[in-house]
Amino acid sequence: MKNLLPEKLRPFSSVIYFMIILVVSHFFWKFFVIGDESNEQVTFFGWNISQPFNYMARHIAVITHSLLDWIGYDITLNSNNVIRHNISKNAVWIVWSCTGIKQAYIFFCIIAFYRGPWLHKLWYIPVGIVLVYLFNIFRITIITIIIDKYPDQFELWQEHILKYAFYGLIFLIWALWNEKFVEKKPLS
């Protein structure tokens, strides 16, 4: 493939390509997957695709509730995916955008559309999606713990710290892919 970048940018071509795939994937999602936080309906080009999002929102809520209960938090999970701390009464509502499906989709796009052997992509993408899923469980659990004592910190942790940590994880998984499967130098 011909490199169209100026000479000064060529050492960064892998990262630039990563960023292009990430941004295109993000905006494709932003424009074509439609739903709001208070709505259980999610559409893609007008088709209702809510089922997997609603299933995963419930799944994430149940797993998070189980983890917090196991480590000793006094919490309740209601049928609307609201996890409430019974003493402080602070709560989080697990909605479709908390599922990690978008991040799994972005990770899939990055590896699928990036260079590298397809045979390795067939196992690397599922492993990466499992890591994204586990990080999402960690993220929702941490946010739920934090809002018990510090509800005013919700936006900081949800919209800034853990959101960018999520994309940092995706970058690290991609960097490992790039290092081990794309940029391999032949042995001399």
XYZ file of N, CA and C in Angstrom:
564
model
N 0.842 -1.172 0.000
C 0.000 0.000 0.000
C 0.888 1.237 0.000
N 0.586 2.174 -0.868
C 1.375 3.391 -0.996
C 1.105 4.310 0.193
N 2.175 4.859 0.772
C 2.057 5.767 1.904
C 1.880 7.186 1.383
N 0.733 7.796 1.653
C 0.413 9.130 1.155
C 0.772 10.234 2.139
N 1.319 9.875 3.285
C 1.650 10.869 4.303
C 2.948 11.596 3.967
N 3.047 12.864 4.382
C 4.321 13.561 4.232
C 5.416 12.833 5.021
N 6.639 12.991 4.601
C 7.795 12.301 5.201
C 7.838 12.454 6.721
N 7.555 13.651 7.240
C 7.629 13.909 8.684
C 6.600 13.105 9.476
N 5.484 12.770 8.851
C 4.423 12.049 9.558
C 4.503 10.536 9.408
N 5.345 10.047 8.530
C 5.396 8.597 8.275
C 5.700 7.751 9.509
N 6.563 8.215 10.432
C 6.775 7.395 11.640
C 5.503 7.222 12.479
N 4.530 8.103 12.273
C 3.285 8.055 13.040
C 2.124 7.473 12.233
N 2.424 6.880 11.089
C 1.356 6.422 10.192
C 0.434 5.399 10.854
N 0.973 4.513 11.663
C 0.132 3.509 12.330
C -0.866 4.169 13.273
N -0.391 5.114 14.073
C -1.272 5.802 15.023
C -2.291 6.659 14.274
N -1.865 7.297 13.197
C -2.790 8.107 12.400
C -3.886 7.223 11.811
N -3.511 6.072 11.284
C -4.486 5.137 10.728
C -5.451 4.660 11.824
N -4.921 4.338 13.001
C -5.748 3.962 14.153
C -6.772 5.059 14.446
N -6.298 6.313 14.519
C -7.181 7.437 14.848
C -8.254 7.642 13.776
N -7.879 7.475 12.519
C -8.861 7.633 11.439
C -9.965 6.589 11.576
N -9.589 5.331 11.802
C -10.602 4.275 11.957
C -11.473 4.562 13.174
N -10.861 4.978 14.286
C -11.611 5.274 15.504
C -12.613 6.396 15.259
N -12.173 7.490 14.653
C -13.047 8.647 14.430
C -14.172 8.307 13.448
N -13.848 7.627 12.359
C -14.885 7.247 11.388
C -15.901 6.314 12.046
N -15.426 5.331 12.819
C -16.333 4.406 13.515
C -17.221 5.156 14.501
N -16.615 6.075 15.251
C -17.355 6.856 16.245
C -18.472 7.667 15.584
N -18.130 8.389 14.524
C -19.139 9.235 13.888
C -20.176 8.421 13.123
N -19.798 7.286 12.566
C -20.789 6.405 11.947
C -21.823 6.001 12.997
N -21.331 5.597 14.173
C -22.217 5.217 15.277
C -23.075 6.404 15.692
N -22.440 7.556 15.877
C -23.129 8.755 16.355
C -24.292 9.145 15.435
N -24.099 9.028 14.123
C -25.109 9.465 13.169
C -26.165 8.405 12.854
N -25.840 7.138 13.008
C -26.757 6.098 12.539
C -27.346 5.212 13.631
N -26.762 5.197 14.816
C -27.350 4.461 15.937
C -28.011 5.506 16.829
N -29.348 5.519 16.817
C -30.099 6.598 17.447
C -30.852 6.069 18.669
N -30.732 6.811 19.757
C -31.443 6.511 20.990
C -30.975 7.496 22.036
N -31.816 7.767 23.021
C -31.364 8.669 24.078
C -31.328 7.924 25.402
N -30.770 8.575 26.399
C -30.547 7.921 27.695
C -31.841 7.430 28.342
N -32.931 8.170 28.165
C -34.166 7.808 28.861
C -35.072 6.914 28.014
N -34.584 6.480 26.880
C -35.398 5.705 25.959
C -34.833 4.296 25.848
N -35.702 3.321 25.830
C -35.252 1.946 25.655
C -35.178 1.553 24.194
N -35.581 2.454 23.295
C -35.552 2.123 21.874
C -34.293 2.681 21.233
N -33.600 1.807 20.521
C -32.394 2.167 19.781
C -32.650 1.773 18.331
N -32.343 2.682 17.410
C -32.575 2.383 15.998
C -31.294 2.537 15.191
N -31.243 1.800 14.097
C -30.142 1.860 13.134
C -30.780 1.973 11.758
N -30.616 3.130 11.110
C -31.290 3.416 9.836
C -32.798 3.173 9.945
N -33.372 3.522 11.098
C -34.808 3.371 11.303
C -35.256 2.004 11.795
N -34.389 1.016 11.759
C -34.741 -0.317 12.255
C -34.550 -0.359 13.766
N -35.488 -0.959 14.439
C -35.400 -1.091 15.886
C -34.399 -2.200 16.227
N -33.295 -1.811 16.843
C -32.264 -2.780 17.252
C -32.109 -2.783 18.773
N -33.189 -2.479 19.476
C -33.152 -2.321 20.931
C -32.869 -3.603 21.694
N -33.300 -4.730 21.160
C -33.231 -5.998 21.895
C -31.849 -6.289 22.493
N -30.757 -6.298 21.712
C -29.461 -6.610 22.324
C -29.007 -5.558 23.333
N -29.372 -4.310 23.118
C -28.998 -3.252 24.052
C -29.740 -3.405 25.375
N -31.045 -3.680 25.302
C -31.825 -3.876 26.527
C -31.361 -5.118 27.281
N -31.066 -6.183 26.536
C -30.554 -7.398 27.166
C -29.232 -7.111 27.884
N -28.316 -6.432 27.188
C -27.002 -6.156 27.786
C -27.096 -5.168 28.940
N -27.999 -4.193 28.868
C -28.172 -3.256 29.986
C -28.601 -4.030 31.230
N -29.536 -4.961 31.064
C -29.976 -5.772 32.200
C -28.834 -6.663 32.693
N -28.130 -7.277 31.769
C -27.007 -8.148 32.120
C -25.941 -7.376 32.912
N -25.566 -6.204 32.431
C -24.558 -5.379 33.116
C -25.059 -4.993 34.505
N -26.334 -4.631 34.614
C -26.905 -4.266 35.913
C -26.863 -5.446 36.881
N -27.231 -6.633 36.410
C -27.241 -7.831 37.271
C -25.824 -8.188 37.710
N -24.872 -8.175 36.779
C -23.479 -8.511 37.120
C -22.914 -7.492 38.107
N -23.142 -6.207 37.843
C -22.642 -5.157 38.743
C -23.264 -5.303 40.125
N -24.566 -5.515 40.175
C -25.248 -5.715 41.456
C -24.662 -6.920 42.191
N -24.459 -8.020 41.484
C -23.908 -9.231 42.107
C -22.506 -8.990 42.650
N -21.668 -8.304 41.880
C -20.303 -7.996 42.342
C -20.322 -7.130 43.598
N -21.130 -6.076 43.569
C -21.189 -5.175 44.721
C -21.777 -5.862 45.945
N -22.772 -6.698 45.738
C -23.352 -7.463 46.837
C -22.310 -8.417 47.420
N -21.552 -9.053 46.553
C -20.517 -10.004 46.973
C -19.423 -9.327 47.804
N -19.056 -8.087 47.444
C -18.007 -7.413 48.225
C -18.568 -6.642 49.417
N -19.887 -6.743 49.641
C -20.445 -6.244 50.883
C -21.238 -4.956 50.828
N -21.559 -4.451 49.672
C -22.373 -3.235 49.590
C -23.841 -3.574 49.810
N -24.529 -2.707 50.553
C -25.955 -2.854 50.813
C -26.696 -2.128 49.688
N -27.082 -2.886 48.667
C -27.663 -2.302 47.455
C -28.887 -3.087 47.013
N -29.673 -2.444 46.165
C -30.858 -3.066 45.594
C -30.845 -2.821 44.091
N -31.261 -3.826 43.328
C -31.422 -3.688 41.879
C -32.904 -3.809 41.565
N -33.470 -2.778 40.925
C -34.886 -2.879 40.566
C -35.057 -3.321 39.117
N -36.284 -3.490 38.699
C -36.559 -4.024 37.356
C -36.212 -3.046 36.237
N -35.990 -1.784 36.548
C -35.606 -0.787 35.540
C -34.101 -0.595 35.458
N -33.343 -1.538 35.996
C -31.871 -1.495 35.972
C -31.296 -0.352 36.799
N -31.981 0.026 37.850
C -31.466 1.038 38.768
C -30.842 0.309 39.947
N -29.562 0.590 40.191
C -28.864 0.037 41.351
C -28.823 1.146 42.396
N -29.462 0.889 43.546
C -29.582 1.904 44.593
C -28.841 1.445 45.844
N -28.037 2.357 46.381
C -27.412 2.117 47.683
C -28.498 2.318 48.737
N -28.721 1.310 49.575
C -29.840 1.345 50.516
C -29.668 2.355 51.638
N -28.437 2.701 51.999
C -28.233 3.661 53.085
C -28.233 5.094 52.551
N -27.392 5.373 51.575
C -27.303 6.746 51.050
C -28.453 7.083 50.100
N -29.108 6.067 49.558
C -30.184 6.203 48.565
C -29.690 6.709 47.210
N -28.383 6.873 47.042
C -27.835 7.258 45.740
C -27.935 6.067 44.800
N -28.141 6.364 43.512
C -28.394 5.280 42.564
C -27.789 5.579 41.200
N -27.576 4.505 40.438
C -27.209 4.627 39.027
C -28.246 3.862 38.214
N -28.510 4.382 37.049
C -29.444 3.760 36.121
C -28.632 3.217 34.964
N -28.640 1.911 34.786
C -27.887 1.269 33.709
C -28.764 1.291 32.457
N -28.379 2.117 31.493
C -29.154 2.280 30.262
C -28.390 1.668 29.091
N -28.983 1.708 27.916
C -28.402 1.051 26.742
C -27.000 1.545 26.424
N -26.711 2.809 26.706
C -25.376 3.331 26.384
C -24.319 2.896 27.398
N -24.727 2.216 28.455
C -23.786 1.688 29.454
C -23.335 0.268 29.120
N -23.772 -0.269 28.004
C -23.552 -1.686 27.714
C -22.148 -2.018 27.236
N -21.426 -1.035 26.701
C -20.108 -1.304 26.127
C -20.189 -1.804 24.695
N -21.405 -1.886 24.142
C -21.552 -2.366 22.764
C -20.866 -1.414 21.791
N -20.991 -0.110 22.026
C -20.332 0.855 21.132
C -18.822 0.660 21.153
N -18.245 0.502 22.329
C -16.800 0.331 22.433
C -16.357 -0.980 21.796
N -17.162 -2.035 21.954
C -16.844 -3.314 21.301
C -16.893 -3.152 19.784
N -17.883 -2.413 19.290
C -17.997 -2.134 17.852
C -16.778 -1.351 17.357
N -16.375 -0.327 18.101
C -15.212 0.474 17.690
C -13.954 -0.390 17.690
N -13.778 -1.213 18.726
C -12.625 -2.111 18.753
C -12.655 -3.051 17.549
N -13.822 -3.634 17.279
C -13.959 -4.524 16.124
C -13.535 -3.815 14.839
N -14.034 -2.602 14.633
C -13.703 -1.848 13.414
C -12.208 -1.581 13.317
N -11.597 -1.201 14.439
C -10.168 -0.878 14.419
C -9.352 -2.088 13.979
N -9.604 -3.238 14.569
C -8.814 -4.419 14.207
C -9.219 -4.942 12.829
N -10.507 -4.973 12.529
C -10.970 -5.508 11.242
C -10.458 -4.684 10.062
N -10.410 -3.363 10.204
C -10.012 -2.507 9.088
C -8.540 -2.111 9.126
N -7.827 -2.580 10.122
C -6.400 -2.299 10.219
C -5.632 -3.427 9.526
N -4.385 -3.149 9.251
C -3.545 -4.171 8.611
C -3.360 -5.370 9.545
N -2.969 -6.470 8.962
C -2.663 -7.651 9.759
C -3.307 -8.894 9.184
N -2.807 -10.052 9.598
C -3.303 -11.321 9.059
C -4.709 -11.654 9.562
N -5.582 -12.014 8.625
C -6.967 -12.321 8.974
C -7.087 -13.530 9.888
N -6.205 -14.488 9.751
C -6.274 -15.664 10.611
C -6.120 -15.267 12.083
N -5.238 -14.334 12.363
C -5.070 -13.858 13.741
C -6.227 -12.960 14.174
N -6.795 -12.228 13.233
C -7.946 -11.381 13.571
C -9.119 -12.224 14.057
N -9.234 -13.448 13.542
C -10.352 -14.316 13.910
C -10.355 -14.684 15.391
N -9.198 -14.714 16.038
C -9.172 -14.968 17.479
C -8.916 -13.685 18.271
N -8.199 -12.725 17.681
C -7.830 -11.514 18.417
C -9.050 -10.625 18.679
N -9.935 -10.521 17.703
C -11.130 -9.689 17.887
C -12.007 -10.220 19.026
N -12.353 -11.518 19.086
C -13.146 -11.992 20.229
C -12.446 -11.805 21.578
N -11.135 -12.037 21.628
C -10.405 -11.836 22.893
C -10.475 -10.366 23.303
N -10.292 -9.468 22.348
C -10.376 -8.033 22.633
C -11.762 -7.622 23.095
N -12.786 -8.197 22.486
C -14.155 -7.869 22.889
C -14.426 -8.349 24.312
N -13.873 -9.491 24.697
C -14.005 -9.960 26.084
C -13.318 -8.976 27.034
N -12.139 -8.479 26.667
C -11.449 -7.484 27.504
C -12.261 -6.194 27.619
N -12.856 -5.760 26.522
C -13.716 -4.568 26.538
C -14.913 -4.806 27.462
N -15.516 -5.975 27.374
C -16.649 -6.333 28.234
C -16.243 -6.299 29.714
N -15.108 -6.921 30.034
C -14.655 -6.956 31.431
C -14.340 -5.558 31.946
N -13.730 -4.723 31.098
C -13.453 -3.350 31.527
C -14.759 -2.590 31.741
N -15.758 -2.851 30.922
C -17.038 -2.170 31.099
C -17.679 -2.549 32.435
N -17.618 -3.816 32.796
C -18.127 -4.248 34.110
C -17.372 -3.515 35.219
N -16.048 -3.460 35.105
C -15.216 -2.737 36.068
C -15.647 -1.272 36.140
N -15.851 -0.640 34.985
C -16.208 0.781 34.902
C -17.538 1.057 35.600
N -18.547 0.269 35.299
C -19.865 0.480 35.903
C -19.806 0.205 37.407
N -19.055 -0.803 37.805
C -18.911 -1.119 39.231
C -18.236 0.031 39.969
N -17.157 0.568 39.416
C -16.450 1.688 40.054
C -17.355 2.907 40.171
N -18.075 3.229 39.104
C -18.986 4.383 39.148
C -20.049 4.184 40.224
N -20.585 2.975 40.319
C -21.616 2.693 41.317
C -21.056 2.812 42.732
N -19.825 2.383 42.936
C -19.178 2.534 44.246
C -18.983 4.011 44.572
N -18.487 4.772 43.619
C -18.181 6.188 43.853
C -19.437 6.984 44.201
N -20.550 6.737 43.500
C -21.731 7.566 43.746
C -22.374 7.308 45.107
N -21.987 6.236 45.777
C -22.519 5.987 47.118
C -22.176 7.146 48.046
N -20.917 7.546 48.061
C -20.464 8.618 48.962
C -20.291 9.961 48.252
N -20.047 9.924 46.959
C -19.730 11.150 46.213
C -20.583 11.261 44.945
N -21.890 11.454 45.083
C -22.745 11.503 43.893
C -22.395 12.651 42.942
N -21.826 13.710 43.479
C -21.442 14.840 42.629
C -20.248 14.510 41.736
N -19.599 13.381 41.967
C -18.454 12.957 41.153
C -18.867 12.111 39.943
N -20.164 11.830 39.821
C -20.632 10.944 38.751
C -20.161 11.398 37.374
N -20.424 12.644 37.036
C -20.091 13.118 35.690
C -18.591 13.051 35.425
N -17.778 13.420 36.401
C -16.322 13.364 36.233
C -15.872 11.946 35.878
N -16.350 10.966 36.635
C -15.921 9.585 36.413
C -16.562 8.972 35.173
N -17.843 9.264 34.932
C -18.559 8.689 33.791
C -18.114 9.306 32.471
N -18.076 10.623 32.404
C -17.838 11.313 31.135
C -16.376 11.620 30.850
N -15.532 11.509 31.841
C -14.143 11.900 31.613
C -13.160 10.777 31.948
N -12.983 10.485 33.207
C -11.920 9.566 33.618
C -12.102 8.173 33.014
N -13.234 7.536 33.274
C -13.397 6.153 32.821
C -13.733 6.049 31.339
N -14.326 7.075 30.765
C -14.571 7.066 29.316
C -13.241 7.056 28.570
N -12.315 7.923 28.992
C -11.024 7.979 28.307
C -10.143 6.787 28.666
N -10.320 6.233 29.859
C -9.613 4.997 30.207
C -10.086 3.861 29.295
N -11.373 3.855 28.957
C -11.930 2.857 28.043
C -11.228 2.940 26.688
N -11.125 4.152 26.158
C -10.456 4.318 24.867
C -8.953 4.072 24.985
N -8.385 4.342 26.157
C -6.981 4.001 26.401
C -6.767 2.498 26.338
N -7.690 1.730 26.902
C -7.613 0.268 26.831
C -7.685 -0.205 25.380
N -8.603 0.356 24.618
C -8.720 -0.015 23.204
C -7.422 0.302 22.475
N -6.825 1.448 22.785
C -5.548 1.811 22.166
C -4.465 0.796 22.530
N -4.401 0.391 23.795
C -3.383 -0.578 24.223
C -3.569 -1.937 23.549
N -4.817 -2.381 23.415
C -5.066 -3.657 22.737
C -4.661 -3.549 21.270
N -4.970 -2.404 20.646
C -4.543 -2.184 19.259
C -3.016 -2.120 19.164
N -2.364 -1.416 20.107
C -0.901 -1.293 20.079
C -0.251 -2.668 20.160
N -0.791 -3.547 20.991
C -0.284 -4.916 21.073
C -0.470 -5.619 19.726
N -1.629 -5.444 19.110
C -1.883 -6.009 17.780
C -0.854 -5.496 16.778
N -0.679 -4.198 16.770
C 0.240 -3.573 15.818
C 1.672 -4.063 16.031
N 2.069 -4.191 17.272
C 3.436 -4.601 17.608
C 3.685 -6.078 17.296
N 2.739 -6.933 17.631
C 2.953 -8.382 17.517
C 2.570 -8.973 16.163
N 1.604 -8.370 15.479
C 1.094 -9.000 14.260
C 1.260 -8.167 12.994
N 1.541 -6.880 13.133
C 1.650 -6.029 11.948
C 3.078 -5.573 11.728
N 3.709 -5.051 12.746
C 5.039 -4.460 12.616
C 6.163 -5.450 12.888
N 5.887 -6.735 12.772
C 6.927 -7.735 13.038
C 8.061 -7.575 12.031
N 9.244 -7.508 12.551
C 10.435 -7.412 11.696
C 10.978 -8.817 11.471
N 11.357 -9.144 10.241
C 11.917 -10.474 9.996
C 13.242 -10.650 10.735
N 13.470 -11.864 11.222
C 14.732 -12.158 11.903
C 15.863 -12.163 10.895
N 16.999 -11.519 11.250
C 18.131 -11.484 10.310
C 19.097 -12.598 10.608
